PDB file of C-alpha atoms and ligand atoms in Angstrom:
ATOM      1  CA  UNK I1274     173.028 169.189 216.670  1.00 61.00           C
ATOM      2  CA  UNK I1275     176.176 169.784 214.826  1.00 59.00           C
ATOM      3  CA  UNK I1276     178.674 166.362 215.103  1.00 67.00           C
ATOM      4  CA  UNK I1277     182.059 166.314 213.695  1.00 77.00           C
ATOM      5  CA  UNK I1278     181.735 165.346 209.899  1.00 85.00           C
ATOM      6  CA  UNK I1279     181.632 161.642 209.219  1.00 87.00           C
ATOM      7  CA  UNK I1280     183.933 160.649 206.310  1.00 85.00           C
ATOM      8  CA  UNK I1281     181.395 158.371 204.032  1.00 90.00           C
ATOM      9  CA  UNK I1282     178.254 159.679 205.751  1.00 94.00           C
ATOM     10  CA  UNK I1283     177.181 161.155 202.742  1.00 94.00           C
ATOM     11  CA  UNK I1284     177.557 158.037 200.646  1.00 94.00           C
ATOM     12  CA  UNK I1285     176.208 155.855 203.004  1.00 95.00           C
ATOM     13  CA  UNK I1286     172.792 157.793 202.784  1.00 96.00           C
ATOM     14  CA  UNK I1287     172.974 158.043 199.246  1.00 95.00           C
ATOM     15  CA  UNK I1288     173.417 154.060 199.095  1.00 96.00           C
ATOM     16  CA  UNK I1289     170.335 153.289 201.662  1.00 96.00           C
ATOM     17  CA  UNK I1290     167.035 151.948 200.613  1.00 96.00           C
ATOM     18  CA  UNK I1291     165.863 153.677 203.913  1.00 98.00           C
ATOM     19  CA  UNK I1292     166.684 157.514 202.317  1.00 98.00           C
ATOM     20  CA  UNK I1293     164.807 159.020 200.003  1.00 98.00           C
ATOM     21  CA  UNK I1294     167.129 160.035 197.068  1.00 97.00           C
ATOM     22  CA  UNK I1295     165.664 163.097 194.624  1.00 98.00           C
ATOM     23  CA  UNK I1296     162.501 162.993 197.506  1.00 98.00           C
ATOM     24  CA  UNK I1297     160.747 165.940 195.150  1.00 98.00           C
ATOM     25  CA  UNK I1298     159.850 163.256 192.584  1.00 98.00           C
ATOM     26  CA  UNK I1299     158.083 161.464 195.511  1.00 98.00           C
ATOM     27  CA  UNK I1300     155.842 164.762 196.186  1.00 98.00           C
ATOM     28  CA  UNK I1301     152.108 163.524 195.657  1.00 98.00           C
ATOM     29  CA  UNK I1302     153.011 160.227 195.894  1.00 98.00           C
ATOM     30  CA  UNK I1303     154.363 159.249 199.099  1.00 98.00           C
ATOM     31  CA  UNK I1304     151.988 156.216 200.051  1.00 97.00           C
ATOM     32  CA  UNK I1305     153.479 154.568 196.935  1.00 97.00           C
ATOM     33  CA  UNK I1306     156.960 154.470 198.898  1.00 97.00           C
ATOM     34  CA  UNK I1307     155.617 153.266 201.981  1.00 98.00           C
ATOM     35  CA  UNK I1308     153.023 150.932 199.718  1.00 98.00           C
ATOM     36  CA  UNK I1309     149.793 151.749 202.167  1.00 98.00           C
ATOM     37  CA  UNK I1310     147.540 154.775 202.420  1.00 98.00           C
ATOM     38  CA  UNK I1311     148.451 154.894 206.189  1.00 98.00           C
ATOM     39  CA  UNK I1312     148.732 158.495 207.487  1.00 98.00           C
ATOM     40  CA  UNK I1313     152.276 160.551 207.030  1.00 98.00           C
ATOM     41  CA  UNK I1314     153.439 162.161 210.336  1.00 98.00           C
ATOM     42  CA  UNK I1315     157.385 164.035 210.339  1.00 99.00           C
ATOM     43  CA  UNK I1316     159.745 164.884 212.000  1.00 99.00           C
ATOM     44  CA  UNK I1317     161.806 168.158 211.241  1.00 99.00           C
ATOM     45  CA  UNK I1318     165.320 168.030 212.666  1.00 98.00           C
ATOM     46  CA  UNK I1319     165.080 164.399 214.038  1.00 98.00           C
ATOM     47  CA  UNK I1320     168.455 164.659 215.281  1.00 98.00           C
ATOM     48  CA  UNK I1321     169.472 160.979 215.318  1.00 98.00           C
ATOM     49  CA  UNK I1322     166.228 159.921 215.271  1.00 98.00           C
ATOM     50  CA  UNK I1323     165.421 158.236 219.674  1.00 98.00           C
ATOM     51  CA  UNK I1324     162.005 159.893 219.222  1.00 98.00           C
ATOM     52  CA  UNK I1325     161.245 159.585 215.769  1.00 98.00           C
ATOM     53  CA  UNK I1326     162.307 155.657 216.011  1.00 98.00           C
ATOM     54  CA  UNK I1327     160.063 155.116 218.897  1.00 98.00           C
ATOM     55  CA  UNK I1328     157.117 156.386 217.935  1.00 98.00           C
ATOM     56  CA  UNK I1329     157.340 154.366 214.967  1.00 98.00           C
ATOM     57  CA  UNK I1330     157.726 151.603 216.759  1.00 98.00           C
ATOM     58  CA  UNK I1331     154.946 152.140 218.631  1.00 98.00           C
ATOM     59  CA  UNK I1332     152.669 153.153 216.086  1.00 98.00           C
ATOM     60  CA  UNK I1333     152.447 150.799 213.099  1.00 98.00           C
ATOM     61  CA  UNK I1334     149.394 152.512 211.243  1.00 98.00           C
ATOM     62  CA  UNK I1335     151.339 155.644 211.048  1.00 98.00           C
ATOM     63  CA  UNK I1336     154.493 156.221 208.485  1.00 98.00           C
ATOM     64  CA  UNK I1337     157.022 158.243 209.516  1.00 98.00           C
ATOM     65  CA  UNK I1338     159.429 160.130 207.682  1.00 99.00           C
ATOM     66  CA  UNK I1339     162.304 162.054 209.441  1.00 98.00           C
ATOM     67  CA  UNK I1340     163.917 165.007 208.155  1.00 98.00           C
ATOM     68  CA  UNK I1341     167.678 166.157 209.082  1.00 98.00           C
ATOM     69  CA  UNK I1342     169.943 168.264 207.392  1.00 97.00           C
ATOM     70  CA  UNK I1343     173.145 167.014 208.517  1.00 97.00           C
ATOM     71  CA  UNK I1344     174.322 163.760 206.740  1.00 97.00           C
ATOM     72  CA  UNK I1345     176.655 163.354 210.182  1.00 97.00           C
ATOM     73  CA  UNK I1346     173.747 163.292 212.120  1.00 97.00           C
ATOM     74  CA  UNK I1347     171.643 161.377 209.744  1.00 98.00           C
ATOM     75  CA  UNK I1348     174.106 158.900 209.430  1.00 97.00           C
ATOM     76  CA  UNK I1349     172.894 157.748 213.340  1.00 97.00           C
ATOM     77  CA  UNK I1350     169.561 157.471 212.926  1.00 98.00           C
ATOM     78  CA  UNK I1351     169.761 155.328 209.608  1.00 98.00           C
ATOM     79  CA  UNK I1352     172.653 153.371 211.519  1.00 97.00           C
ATOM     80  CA  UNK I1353     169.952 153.157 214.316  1.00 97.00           C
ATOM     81  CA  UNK I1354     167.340 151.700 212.005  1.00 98.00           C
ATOM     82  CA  UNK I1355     169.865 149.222 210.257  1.00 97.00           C
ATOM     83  CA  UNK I1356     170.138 147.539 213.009  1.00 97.00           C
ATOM     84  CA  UNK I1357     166.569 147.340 214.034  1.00 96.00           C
ATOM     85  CA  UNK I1358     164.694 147.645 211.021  1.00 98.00           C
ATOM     86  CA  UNK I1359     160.982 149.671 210.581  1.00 98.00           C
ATOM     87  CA  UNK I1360     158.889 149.882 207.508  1.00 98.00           C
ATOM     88  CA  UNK I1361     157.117 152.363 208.373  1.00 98.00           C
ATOM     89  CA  UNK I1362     160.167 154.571 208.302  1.00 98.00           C
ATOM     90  CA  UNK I1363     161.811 156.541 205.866  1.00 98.00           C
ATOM     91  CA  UNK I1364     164.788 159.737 205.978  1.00 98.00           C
ATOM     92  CA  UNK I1365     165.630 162.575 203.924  1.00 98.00           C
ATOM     93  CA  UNK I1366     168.554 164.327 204.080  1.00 98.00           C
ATOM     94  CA  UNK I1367     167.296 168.092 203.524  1.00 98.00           C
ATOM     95  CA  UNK I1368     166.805 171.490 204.375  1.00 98.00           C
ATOM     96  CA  UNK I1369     163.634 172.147 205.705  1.00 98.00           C
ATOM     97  CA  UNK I1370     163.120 175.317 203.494  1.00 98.00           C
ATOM     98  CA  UNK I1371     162.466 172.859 200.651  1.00 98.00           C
ATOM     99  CA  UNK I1372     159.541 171.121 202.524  1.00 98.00           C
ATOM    100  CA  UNK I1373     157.175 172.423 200.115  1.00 98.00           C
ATOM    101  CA  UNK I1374     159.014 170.784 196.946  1.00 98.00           C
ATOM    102  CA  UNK I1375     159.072 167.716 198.435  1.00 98.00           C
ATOM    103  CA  UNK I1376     155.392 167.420 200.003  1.00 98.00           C
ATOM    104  CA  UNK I1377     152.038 168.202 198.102  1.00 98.00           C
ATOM    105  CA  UNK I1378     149.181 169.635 199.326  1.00 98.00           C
ATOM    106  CA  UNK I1379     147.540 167.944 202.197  1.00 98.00           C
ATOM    107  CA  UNK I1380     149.965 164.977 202.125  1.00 98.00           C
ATOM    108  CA  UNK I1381     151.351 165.390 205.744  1.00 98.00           C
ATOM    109  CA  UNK I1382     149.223 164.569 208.828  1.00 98.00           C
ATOM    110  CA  UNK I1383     151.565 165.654 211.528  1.00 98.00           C
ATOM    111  CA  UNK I1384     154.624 168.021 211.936  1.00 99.00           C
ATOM    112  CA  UNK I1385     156.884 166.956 214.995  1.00 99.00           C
ATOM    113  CA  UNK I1386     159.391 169.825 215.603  1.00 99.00           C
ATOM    114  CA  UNK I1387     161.893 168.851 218.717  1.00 99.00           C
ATOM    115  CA  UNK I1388     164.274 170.917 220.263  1.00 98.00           C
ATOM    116  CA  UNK I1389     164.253 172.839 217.255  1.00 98.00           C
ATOM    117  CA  UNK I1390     167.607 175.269 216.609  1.00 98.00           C
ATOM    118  CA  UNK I1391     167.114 179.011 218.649  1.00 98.00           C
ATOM    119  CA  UNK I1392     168.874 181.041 216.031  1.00 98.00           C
ATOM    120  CA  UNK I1393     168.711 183.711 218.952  1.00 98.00           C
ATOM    121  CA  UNK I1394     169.809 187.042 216.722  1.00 98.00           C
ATOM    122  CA  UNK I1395     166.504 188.337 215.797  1.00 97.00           C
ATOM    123  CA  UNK I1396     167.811 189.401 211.934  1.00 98.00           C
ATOM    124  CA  UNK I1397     167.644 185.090 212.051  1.00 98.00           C
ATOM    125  CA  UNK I1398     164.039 184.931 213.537  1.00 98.00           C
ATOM    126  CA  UNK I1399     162.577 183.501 209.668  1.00 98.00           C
ATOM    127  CA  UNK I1400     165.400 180.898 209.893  1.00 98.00           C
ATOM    128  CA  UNK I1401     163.653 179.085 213.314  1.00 98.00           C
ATOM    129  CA  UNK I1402     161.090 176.363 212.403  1.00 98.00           C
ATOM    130  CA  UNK I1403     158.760 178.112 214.353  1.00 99.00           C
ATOM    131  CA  UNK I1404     158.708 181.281 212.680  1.00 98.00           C
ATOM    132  CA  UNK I1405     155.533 182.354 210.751  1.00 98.00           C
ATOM    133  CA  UNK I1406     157.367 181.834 207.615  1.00 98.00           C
ATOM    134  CA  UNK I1407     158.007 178.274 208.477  1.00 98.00           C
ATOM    135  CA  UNK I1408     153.813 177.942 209.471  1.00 98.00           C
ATOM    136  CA  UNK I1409     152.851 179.110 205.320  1.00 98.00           C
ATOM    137  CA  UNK I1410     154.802 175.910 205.012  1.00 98.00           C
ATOM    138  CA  UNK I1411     153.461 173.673 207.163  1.00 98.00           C
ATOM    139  CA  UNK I1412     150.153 174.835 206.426  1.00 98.00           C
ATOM    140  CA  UNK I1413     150.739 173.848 202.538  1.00 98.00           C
ATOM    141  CA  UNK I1414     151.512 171.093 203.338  1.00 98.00           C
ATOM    142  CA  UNK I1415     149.323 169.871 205.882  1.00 98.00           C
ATOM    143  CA  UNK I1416     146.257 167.600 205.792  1.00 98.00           C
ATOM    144  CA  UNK I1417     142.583 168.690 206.909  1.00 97.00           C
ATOM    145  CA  UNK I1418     142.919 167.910 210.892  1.00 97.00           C
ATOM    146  CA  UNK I1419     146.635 168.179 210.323  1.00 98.00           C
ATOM    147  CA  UNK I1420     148.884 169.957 213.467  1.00 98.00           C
ATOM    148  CA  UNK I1421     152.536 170.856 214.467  1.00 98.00           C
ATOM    149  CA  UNK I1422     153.547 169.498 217.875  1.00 99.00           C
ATOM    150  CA  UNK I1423     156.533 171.368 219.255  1.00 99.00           C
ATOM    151  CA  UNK I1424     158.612 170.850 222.221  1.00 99.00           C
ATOM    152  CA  UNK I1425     161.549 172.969 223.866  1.00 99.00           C
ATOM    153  CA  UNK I1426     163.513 173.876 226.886  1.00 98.00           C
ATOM    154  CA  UNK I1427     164.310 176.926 225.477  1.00 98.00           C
ATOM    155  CA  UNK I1428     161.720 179.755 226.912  1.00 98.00           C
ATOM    156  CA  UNK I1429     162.457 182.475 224.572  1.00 98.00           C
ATOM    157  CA  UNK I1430     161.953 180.230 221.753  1.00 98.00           C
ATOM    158  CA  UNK I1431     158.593 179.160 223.193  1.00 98.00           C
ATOM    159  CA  UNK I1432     157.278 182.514 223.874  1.00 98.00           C
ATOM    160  CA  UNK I1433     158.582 183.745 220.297  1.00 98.00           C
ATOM    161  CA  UNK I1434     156.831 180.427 218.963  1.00 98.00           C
ATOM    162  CA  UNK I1435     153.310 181.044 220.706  1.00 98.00           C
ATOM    163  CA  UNK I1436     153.339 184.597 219.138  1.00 98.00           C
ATOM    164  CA  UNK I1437     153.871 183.080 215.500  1.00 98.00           C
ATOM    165  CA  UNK I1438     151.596 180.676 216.263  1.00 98.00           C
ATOM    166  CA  UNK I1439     148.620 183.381 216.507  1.00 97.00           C
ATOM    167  CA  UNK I1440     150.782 185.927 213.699  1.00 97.00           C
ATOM    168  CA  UNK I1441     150.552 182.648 211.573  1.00 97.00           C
ATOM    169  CA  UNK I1442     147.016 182.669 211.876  1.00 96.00           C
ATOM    170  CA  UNK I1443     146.871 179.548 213.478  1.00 98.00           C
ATOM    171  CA  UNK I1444     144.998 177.882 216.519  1.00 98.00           C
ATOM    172  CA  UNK I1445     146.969 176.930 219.747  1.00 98.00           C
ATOM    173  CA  UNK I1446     145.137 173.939 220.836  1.00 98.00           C
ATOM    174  CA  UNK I1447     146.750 173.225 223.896  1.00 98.00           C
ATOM    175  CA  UNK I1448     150.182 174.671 225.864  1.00 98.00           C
ATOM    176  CA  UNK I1449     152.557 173.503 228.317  1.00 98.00           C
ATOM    177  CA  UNK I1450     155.422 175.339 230.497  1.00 98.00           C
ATOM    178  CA  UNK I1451     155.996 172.021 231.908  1.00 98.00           C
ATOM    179  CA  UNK I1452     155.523 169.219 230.103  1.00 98.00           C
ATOM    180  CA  UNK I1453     156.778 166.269 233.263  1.00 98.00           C
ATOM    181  CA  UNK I1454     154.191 167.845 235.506  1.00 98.00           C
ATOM    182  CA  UNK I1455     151.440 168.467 233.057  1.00 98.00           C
ATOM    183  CA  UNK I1456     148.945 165.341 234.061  1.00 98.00           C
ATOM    184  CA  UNK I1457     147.375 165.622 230.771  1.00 98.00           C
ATOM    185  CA  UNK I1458     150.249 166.339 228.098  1.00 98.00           C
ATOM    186  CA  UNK I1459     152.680 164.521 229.419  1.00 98.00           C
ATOM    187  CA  UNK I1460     150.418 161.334 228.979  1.00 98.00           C
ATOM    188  CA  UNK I1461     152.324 158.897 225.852  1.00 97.00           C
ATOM    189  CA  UNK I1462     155.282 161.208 226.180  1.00 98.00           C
ATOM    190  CA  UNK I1463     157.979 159.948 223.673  1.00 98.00           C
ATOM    191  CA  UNK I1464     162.011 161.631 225.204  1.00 98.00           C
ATOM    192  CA  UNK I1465     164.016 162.956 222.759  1.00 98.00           C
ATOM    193  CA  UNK I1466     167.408 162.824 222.714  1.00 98.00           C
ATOM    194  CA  UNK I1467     167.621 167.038 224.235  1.00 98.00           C
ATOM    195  CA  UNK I1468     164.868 166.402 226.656  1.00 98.00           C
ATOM    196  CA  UNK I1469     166.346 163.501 228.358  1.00 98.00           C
ATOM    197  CA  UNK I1470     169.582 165.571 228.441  1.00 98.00           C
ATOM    198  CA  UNK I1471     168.195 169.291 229.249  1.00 98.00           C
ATOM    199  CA  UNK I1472     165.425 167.746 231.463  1.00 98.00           C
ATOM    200  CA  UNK I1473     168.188 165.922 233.664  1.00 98.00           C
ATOM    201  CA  UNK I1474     169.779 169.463 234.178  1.00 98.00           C
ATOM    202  CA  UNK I1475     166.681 170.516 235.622  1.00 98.00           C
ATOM    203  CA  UNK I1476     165.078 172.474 232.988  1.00 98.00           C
ATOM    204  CA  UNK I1477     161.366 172.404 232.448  1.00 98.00           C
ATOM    205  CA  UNK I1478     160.507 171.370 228.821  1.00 99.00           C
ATOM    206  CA  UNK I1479     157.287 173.500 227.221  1.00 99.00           C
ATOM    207  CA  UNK I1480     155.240 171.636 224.828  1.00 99.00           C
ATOM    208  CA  UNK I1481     153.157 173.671 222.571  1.00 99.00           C
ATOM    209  CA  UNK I1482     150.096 172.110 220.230  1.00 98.00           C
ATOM    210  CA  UNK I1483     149.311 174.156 216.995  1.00 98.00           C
ATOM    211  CA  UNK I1484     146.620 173.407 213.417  1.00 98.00           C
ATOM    212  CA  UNK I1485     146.027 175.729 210.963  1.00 97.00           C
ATOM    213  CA  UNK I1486     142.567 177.684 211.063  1.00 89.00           C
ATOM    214  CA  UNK I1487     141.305 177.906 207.553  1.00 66.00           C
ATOM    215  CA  UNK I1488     142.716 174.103 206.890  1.00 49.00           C
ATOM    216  CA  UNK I1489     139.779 173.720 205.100  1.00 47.00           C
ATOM    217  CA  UNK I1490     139.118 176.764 203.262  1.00 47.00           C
ATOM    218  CA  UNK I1491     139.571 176.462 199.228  1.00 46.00           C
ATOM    219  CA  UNK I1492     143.079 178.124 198.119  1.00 49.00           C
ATOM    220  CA  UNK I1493     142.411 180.527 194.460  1.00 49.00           C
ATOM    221  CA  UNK I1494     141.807 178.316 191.928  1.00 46.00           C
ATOM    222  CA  UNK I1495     142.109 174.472 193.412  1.00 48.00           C
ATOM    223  CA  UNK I1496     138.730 172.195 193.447  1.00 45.00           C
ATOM    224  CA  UNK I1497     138.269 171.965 197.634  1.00 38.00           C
ATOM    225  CA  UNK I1498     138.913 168.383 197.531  1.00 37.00           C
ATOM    226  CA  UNK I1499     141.635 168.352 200.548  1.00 33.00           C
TER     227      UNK I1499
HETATM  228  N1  SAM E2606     165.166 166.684 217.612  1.00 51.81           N
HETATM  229  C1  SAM E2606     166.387 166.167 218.198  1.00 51.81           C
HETATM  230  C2  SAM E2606     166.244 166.101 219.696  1.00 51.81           C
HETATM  231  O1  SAM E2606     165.295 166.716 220.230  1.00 51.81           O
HETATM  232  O2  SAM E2606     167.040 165.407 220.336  1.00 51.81           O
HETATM  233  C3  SAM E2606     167.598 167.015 217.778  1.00 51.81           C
HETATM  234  C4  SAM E2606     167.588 168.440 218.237  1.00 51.81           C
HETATM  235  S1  SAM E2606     168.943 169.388 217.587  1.00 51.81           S
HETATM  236  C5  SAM E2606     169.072 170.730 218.651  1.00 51.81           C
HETATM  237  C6  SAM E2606     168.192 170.151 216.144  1.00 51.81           C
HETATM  238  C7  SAM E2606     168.389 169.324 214.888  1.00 51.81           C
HETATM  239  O3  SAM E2606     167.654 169.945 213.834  1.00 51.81           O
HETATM  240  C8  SAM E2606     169.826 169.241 214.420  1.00 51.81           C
HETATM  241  O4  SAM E2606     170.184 167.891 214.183  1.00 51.81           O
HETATM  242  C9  SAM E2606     169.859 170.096 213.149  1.00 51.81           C
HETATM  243  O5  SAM E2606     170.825 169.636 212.228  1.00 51.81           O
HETATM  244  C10 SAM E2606     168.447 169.939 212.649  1.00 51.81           C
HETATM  245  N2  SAM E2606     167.974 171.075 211.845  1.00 51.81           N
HETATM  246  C11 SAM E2606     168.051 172.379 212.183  1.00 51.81           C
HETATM  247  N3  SAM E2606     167.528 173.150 211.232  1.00 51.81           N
HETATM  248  C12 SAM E2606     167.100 172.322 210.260  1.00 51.81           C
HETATM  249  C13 SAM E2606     166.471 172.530 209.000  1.00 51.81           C
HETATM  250  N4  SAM E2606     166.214 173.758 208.558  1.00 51.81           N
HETATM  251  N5  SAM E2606     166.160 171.446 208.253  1.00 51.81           N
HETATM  252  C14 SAM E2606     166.445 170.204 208.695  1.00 51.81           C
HETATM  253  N6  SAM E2606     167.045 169.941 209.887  1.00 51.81           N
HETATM  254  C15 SAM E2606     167.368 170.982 210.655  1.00 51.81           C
END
């Protein structure tokens, strides 16, 4: 989602309570921003942040912290929550390549990916969030139980992501082709913003469920605390 730059987008986010400025000094510690131990589920590429904003909303216990690189884009999600304000919200304005300076070990329950970019050249296949180099990431950064939920209309994406799921290493707990007509996944489905609008057009949306393998297995030279 690219929008037309927003004169002042960038200094609104770097003026709101609800963005995390410098959000690599928070790495370790990001129950002390939300002030609970509650579990931390993202959101990479939240777009203006429908789904991201209603889950939240419907889940309390759970903080959420939505990731966009696009201050533009940003700008509607934290104009979103301004007006309807969560506390169990928070945004960063990043690149998702930096994930791993920004999150410790273990410190992330759940990776929502949505409608994620294509980057269809294949010379661009490490640049999609579902390329194996993006799973080394997650899986860093991911708690014990931990999994990446990922949803598309895009079919070669999905078939390129179920691939790097198993390249990865990774378990694929549970597929769709069709998530609207899937009894069971479909069940608590949350819209994004793409799905209402590529789902309207007719196009099925493919849901895909992933979590790492050897979560628990002790990485050289750290105590196997995770
Ligand atoms: N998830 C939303 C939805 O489903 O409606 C938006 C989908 S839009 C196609 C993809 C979004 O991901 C864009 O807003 C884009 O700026 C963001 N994005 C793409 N690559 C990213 C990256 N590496 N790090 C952070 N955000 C990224």
């Amino acid at each position: 989602m690219r929008l037309r730059n927003i004169p002042g987008s960038r200094e609104a986010i770097a003026a709101s309570g609800w963005c995390i400025q410098e959000p690599e000094k928070a790495r370790g510690g990001w129950n002390h921003i939300f002030g609970n131990e509650h579990p931390i589920h993202i959101e990479i590429g939240m777009g203006k942040g429908q789904f991201l904003i209603q889950l939240a909303k419907e889940n309390p216990q759970i903080n959420y912290i939505g990731i966009e690189k696009y201050s533009s884009v940003l700008l509607r999600a934290l104009q979103k929550l301004e007006e309807d304000p969560l506390e169990n919200v928070r945004f960063i304005r990043m690149d998702a390549e930096e994930l791993c300076q920004v999150f410790g070990r273990g410190e992330v329950s759940r990776i929502y990916l949505n409608f994620s970019d294509p980057w269809p050249k294949d010379r661009h296949a490490k640049r999609r969030l579902t390329s194996r180099q993006f799973f080394t990431r997650y899986h860093e950064i991911l708690a014990a139980g931990g999994r990446v939920e990922f949803k598309t209309d895009n079919t070669a994406l999905f078939e390129f992501s179920l691939e790097e799921v198993t390249a990865a290493g990774w378990r694929l707990d549970d597929f769709t082709r069709d998530l609207h007509h899937d009894p069971v996944m479909r069940e608590g489905n949350i819209m994004t913003e793409y799905e209402e609008r590529f789902s309207a057009l007719g196009n099925p949306i493919h849901k895909l469920v992933a979590s790492p393998y050897s979560i628990s297995v002790t990485l050289a030279g750290e105590s196997p605390s995770r």
